[in-house]
Tab-separated table of C-alpha atoms in Angstrom:
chain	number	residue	atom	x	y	z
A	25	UNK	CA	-9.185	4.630	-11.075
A	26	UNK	CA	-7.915	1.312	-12.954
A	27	UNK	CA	-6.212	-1.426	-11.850
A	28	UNK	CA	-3.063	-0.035	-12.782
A	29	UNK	CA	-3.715	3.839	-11.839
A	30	UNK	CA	-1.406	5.614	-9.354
A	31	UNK	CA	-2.053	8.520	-7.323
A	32	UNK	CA	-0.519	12.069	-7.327
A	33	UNK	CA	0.549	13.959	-4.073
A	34	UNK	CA	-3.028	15.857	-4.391
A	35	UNK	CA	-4.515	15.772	-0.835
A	36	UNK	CA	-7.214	13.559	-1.130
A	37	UNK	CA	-9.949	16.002	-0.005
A	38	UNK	CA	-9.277	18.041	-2.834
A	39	UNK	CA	-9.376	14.858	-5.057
A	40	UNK	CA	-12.507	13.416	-3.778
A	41	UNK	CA	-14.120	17.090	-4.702
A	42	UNK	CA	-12.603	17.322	-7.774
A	43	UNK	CA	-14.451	13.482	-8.609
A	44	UNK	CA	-17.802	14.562	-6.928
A	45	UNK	CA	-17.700	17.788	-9.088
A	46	UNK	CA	-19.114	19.503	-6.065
A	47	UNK	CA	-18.506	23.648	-5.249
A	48	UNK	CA	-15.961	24.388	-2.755
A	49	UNK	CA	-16.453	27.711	-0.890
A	50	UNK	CA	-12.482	29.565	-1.020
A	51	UNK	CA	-11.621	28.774	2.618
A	52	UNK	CA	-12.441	24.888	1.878
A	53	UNK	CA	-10.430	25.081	-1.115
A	54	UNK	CA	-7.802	26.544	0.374
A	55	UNK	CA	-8.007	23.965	2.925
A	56	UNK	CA	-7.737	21.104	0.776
A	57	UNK	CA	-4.606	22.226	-1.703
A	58	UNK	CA	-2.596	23.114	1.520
A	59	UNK	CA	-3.663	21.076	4.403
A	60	UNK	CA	-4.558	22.862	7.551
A	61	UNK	CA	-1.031	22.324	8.632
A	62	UNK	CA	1.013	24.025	6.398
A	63	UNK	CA	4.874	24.341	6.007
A	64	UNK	CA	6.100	25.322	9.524
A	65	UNK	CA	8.830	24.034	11.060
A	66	UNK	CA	6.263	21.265	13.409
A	67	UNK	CA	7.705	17.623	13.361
A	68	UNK	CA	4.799	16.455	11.377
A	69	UNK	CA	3.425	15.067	7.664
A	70	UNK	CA	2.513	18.449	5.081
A	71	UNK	CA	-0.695	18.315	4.184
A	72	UNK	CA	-1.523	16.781	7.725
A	73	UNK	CA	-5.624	17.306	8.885
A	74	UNK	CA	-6.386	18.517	12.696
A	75	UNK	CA	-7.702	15.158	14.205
A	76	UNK	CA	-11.462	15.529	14.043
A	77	UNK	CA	-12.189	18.234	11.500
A	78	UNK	CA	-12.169	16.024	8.198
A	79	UNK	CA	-12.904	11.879	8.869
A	80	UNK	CA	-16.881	12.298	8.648
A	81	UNK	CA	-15.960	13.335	4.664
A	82	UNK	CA	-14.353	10.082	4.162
A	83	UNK	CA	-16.024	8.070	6.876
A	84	UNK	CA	-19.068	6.420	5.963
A	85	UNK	CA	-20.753	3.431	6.526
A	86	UNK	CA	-20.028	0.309	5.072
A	87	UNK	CA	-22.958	-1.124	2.772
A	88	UNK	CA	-26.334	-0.948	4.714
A	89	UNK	CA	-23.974	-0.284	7.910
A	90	UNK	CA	-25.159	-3.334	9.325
A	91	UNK	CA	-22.755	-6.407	10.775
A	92	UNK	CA	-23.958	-8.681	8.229
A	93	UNK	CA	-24.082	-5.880	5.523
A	94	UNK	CA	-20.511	-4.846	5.984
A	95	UNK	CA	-19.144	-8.840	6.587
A	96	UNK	CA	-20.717	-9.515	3.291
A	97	UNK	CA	-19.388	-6.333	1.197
A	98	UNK	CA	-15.673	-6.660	2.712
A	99	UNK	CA	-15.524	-10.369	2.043
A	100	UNK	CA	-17.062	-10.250	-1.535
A	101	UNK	CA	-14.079	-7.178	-1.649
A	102	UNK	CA	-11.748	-9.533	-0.348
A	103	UNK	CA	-12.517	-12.526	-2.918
A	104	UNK	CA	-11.771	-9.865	-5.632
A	105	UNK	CA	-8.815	-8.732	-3.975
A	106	UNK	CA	-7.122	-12.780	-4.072
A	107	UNK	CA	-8.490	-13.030	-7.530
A	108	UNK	CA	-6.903	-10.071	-9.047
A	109	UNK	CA	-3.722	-10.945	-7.134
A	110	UNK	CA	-3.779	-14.061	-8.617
A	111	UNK	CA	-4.573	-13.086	-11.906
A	112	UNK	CA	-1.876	-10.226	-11.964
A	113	UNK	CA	0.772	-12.837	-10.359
A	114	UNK	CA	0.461	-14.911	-13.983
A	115	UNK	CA	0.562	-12.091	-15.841
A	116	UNK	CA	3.915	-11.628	-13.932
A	117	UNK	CA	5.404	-14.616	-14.566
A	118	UNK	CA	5.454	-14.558	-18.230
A	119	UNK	CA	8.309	-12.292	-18.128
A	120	UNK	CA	9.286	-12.805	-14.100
A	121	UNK	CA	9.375	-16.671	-14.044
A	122	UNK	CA	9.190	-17.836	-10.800
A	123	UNK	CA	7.556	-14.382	-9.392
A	124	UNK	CA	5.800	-15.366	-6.050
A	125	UNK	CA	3.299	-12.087	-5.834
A	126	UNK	CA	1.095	-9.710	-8.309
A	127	UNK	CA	0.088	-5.801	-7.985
A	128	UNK	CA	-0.620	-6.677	-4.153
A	129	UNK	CA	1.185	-9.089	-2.736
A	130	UNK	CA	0.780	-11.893	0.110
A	131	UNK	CA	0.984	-9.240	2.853
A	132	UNK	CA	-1.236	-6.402	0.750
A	133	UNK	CA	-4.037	-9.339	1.397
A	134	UNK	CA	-3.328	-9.843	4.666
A	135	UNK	CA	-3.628	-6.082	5.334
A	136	UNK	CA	-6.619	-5.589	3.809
A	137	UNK	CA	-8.286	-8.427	5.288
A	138	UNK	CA	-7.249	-7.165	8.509
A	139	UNK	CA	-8.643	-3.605	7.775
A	140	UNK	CA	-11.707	-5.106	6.590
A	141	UNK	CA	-12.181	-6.663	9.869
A	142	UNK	CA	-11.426	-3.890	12.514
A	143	UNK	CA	-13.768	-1.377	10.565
A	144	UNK	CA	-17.248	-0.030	11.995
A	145	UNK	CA	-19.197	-0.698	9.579
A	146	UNK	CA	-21.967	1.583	11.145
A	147	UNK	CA	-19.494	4.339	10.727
A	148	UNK	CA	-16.865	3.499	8.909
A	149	UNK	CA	-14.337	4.899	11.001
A	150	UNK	CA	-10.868	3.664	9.932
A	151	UNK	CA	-7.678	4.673	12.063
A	152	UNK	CA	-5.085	1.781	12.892
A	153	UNK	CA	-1.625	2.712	13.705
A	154	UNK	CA	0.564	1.024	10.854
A	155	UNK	CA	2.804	-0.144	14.421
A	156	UNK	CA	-0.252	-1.966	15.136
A	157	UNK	CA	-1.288	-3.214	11.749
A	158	UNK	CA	2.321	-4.793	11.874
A	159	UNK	CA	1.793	-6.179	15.423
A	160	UNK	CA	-1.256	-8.066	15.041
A	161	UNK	CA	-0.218	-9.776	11.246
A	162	UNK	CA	2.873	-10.151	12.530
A	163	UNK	CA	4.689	-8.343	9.764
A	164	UNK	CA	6.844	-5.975	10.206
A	165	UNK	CA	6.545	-1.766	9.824
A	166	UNK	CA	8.170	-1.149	6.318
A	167	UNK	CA	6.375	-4.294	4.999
A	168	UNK	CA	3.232	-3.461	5.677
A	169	UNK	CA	4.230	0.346	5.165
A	170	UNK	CA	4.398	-0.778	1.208
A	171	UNK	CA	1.646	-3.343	1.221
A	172	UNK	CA	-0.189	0.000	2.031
A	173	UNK	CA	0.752	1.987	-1.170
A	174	UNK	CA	0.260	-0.706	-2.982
A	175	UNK	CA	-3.200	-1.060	-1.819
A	176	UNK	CA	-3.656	2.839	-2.357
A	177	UNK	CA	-1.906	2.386	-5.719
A	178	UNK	CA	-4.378	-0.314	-7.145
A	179	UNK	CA	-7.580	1.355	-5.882
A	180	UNK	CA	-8.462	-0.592	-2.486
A	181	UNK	CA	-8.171	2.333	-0.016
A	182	UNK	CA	-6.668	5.534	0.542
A	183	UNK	CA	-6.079	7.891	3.420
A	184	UNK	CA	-5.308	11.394	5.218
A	185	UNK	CA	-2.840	12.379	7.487
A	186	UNK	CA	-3.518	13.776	10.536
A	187	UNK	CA	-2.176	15.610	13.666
A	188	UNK	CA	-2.994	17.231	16.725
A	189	UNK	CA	-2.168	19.812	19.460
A	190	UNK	CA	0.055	18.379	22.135
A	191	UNK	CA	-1.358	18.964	25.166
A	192	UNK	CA	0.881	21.116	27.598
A	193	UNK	CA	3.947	21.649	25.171
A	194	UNK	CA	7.493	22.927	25.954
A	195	UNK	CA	7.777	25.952	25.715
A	196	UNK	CA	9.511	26.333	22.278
A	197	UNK	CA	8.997	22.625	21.815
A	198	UNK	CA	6.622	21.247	18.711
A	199	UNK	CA	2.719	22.692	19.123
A	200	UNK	CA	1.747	19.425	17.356
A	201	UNK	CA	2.511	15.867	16.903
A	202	UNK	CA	1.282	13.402	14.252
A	203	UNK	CA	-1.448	10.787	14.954
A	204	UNK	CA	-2.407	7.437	12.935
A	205	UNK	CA	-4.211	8.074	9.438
A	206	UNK	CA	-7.463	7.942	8.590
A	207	UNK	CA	-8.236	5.082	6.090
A	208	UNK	CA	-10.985	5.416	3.651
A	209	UNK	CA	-11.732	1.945	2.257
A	210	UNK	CA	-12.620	1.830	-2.398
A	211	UNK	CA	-13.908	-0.096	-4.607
A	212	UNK	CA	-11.512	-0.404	-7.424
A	213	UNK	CA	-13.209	0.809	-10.471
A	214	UNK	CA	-12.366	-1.952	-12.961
A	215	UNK	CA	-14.091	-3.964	-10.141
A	216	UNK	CA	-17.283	-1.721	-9.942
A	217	UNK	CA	-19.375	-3.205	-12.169
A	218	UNK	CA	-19.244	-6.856	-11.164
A	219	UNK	CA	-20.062	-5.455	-7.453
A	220	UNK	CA	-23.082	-3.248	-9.037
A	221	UNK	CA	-24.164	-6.501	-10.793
A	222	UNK	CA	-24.372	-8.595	-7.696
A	223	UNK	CA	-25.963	-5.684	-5.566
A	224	UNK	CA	-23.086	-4.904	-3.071
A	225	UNK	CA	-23.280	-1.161	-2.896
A	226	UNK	CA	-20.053	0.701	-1.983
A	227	UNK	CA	-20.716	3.587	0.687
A	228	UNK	CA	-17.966	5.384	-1.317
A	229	UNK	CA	-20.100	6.139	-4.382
A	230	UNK	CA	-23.295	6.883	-2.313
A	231	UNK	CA	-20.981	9.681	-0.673
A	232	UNK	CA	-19.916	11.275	-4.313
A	233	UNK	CA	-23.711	10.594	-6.064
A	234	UNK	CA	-24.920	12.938	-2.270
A	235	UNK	CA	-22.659	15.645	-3.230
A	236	UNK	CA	-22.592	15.887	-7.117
C-alpha cells in the first residue's frame, strides 16, 4: 500500500487474508467475497457484516494497548500524517498554484486526529457514526464522508460495513438495518519503516505476522 495506492471494492476481510497469506476454510471464503448480507432486497450496504461476527479480525490493540502506548503511536501517526500533507500540498502547487490542501486535506487531519483519540487502545475497537464524526469537528456529513476515502485511499485506515436484525420488524418491512462501520486504523506502508526504526509497533502487522 503506497502513498498513492487506491483500493478495489474487495471486502476487506478477503483482502486482509489475501495479505496474511493465511488458509480460508470454503464457508469463510465464501463469507468474505460476498458479505454475509448478500443481494436481497434489505435497505442496507452489499457486502455489509452482522454486527459482532467480524470486528475482533480487525480490532486489535493499539501498540502495547496501554494509554501511554497508544497516545504515543497515534500522535507519532499523526506527525506523519501533517508532514505528508504538507509535503504532498507542494508537490501540488507546482502545477495547482495556490492549492490550499495535499492527498488529505485540512479536514482528513482533523478526522484522523479525532479517530485517534476516541479509540481503545486496549482493544482497538473503532465504530463512530460519520453523523457524529461531523458533529463533534464541526464539519459537515459529505465533508468528512470524503476526508474518509481519502484517508482509506492513502493508507491511514480502512473499514467494514455492518448491519443488524431490527428488533420486532413489520411484518413485510426490512429484517435489517445498517449500523456505523467498523474502522480499522494502518500504518501507511511508505511510512513503515521510519515507524519500525523508531520502535512504534503497529498492532496491524502483529495481526498479519499471527496468521501468516
Amino acid at each position: 500500500m503506497t502513498a498513492d495506492a487506491t483500493f478495489d471494492a474487495k471486502p476487506f476481510g478477503l483482502a486482509a487474508a489475501q495479505v496474511a497469506k493465511s488458509a480460508l476454510s470454503r464457508r469463510t471464503r465464501m463469507l468474505l467475497e460476498r458479505g454475509d448480507s448478500p443481494r436481497s432486497g434489505q435497505p442496507v450496504w452489499r457486502n455489509s457484516y452482522t454486527e459482532g461476527t467480524f470486528e475482533d479480525r480487525i480490532w486489535k490493540p493499539i501498540s502495547d494497548g496501554t494509554t501511554r502506548g497508544g497516545k504515543r503511536w497515534t500522535g507519532a501517526l499523526l506527525k506523519a500524517a501533517r508532514a505528508f500533507e504538507y509535503r504532498t500540498r507542494l508537490q501540488r502547487r507546482e502545477t495547482e498554484p495556490g492549492a490550499r490542501n495535499g492527498k488529505l486535506g485540512e479536514i482528513g487531519l482533523e478526522v484522523l486526529g479525532y479517530l485517534y483519540e476516541i479509540v481503545d487502545y486496549a482493544k482497538g475497537r473503532l465504530e463512530p457514526a460519520i453523523a457524529t464524526i461531523a458533529q463533534e469537528i464541526g464539519r459537515s456529513y459529505s465533508a468528512v464522508h470524503d476526508a474518509l476515502c481519502r484517508l482509506r485511499r492513502e493508507g491511514f485506515l480502512h473499514w467494514i460495513r455492518r448491519s443488524k436484525p431490527i428488533d420486532e420488524p413489520e411484518p413485510g418491512g426490512p429484517q435489517v438495518e445498517q449500523v456505523p462501520n467498523a474502522y480499522a486504523l494502518l500504518v501507511p506502508e511508505a511510512m513503515r519503516a521510519a515507524f519500525e526504526k523508531a520502535g512504534v509497533e503497529q498492532a496491524w502487522d502483529v495481526f498479519y505476522r499471527d496468521r501468516a
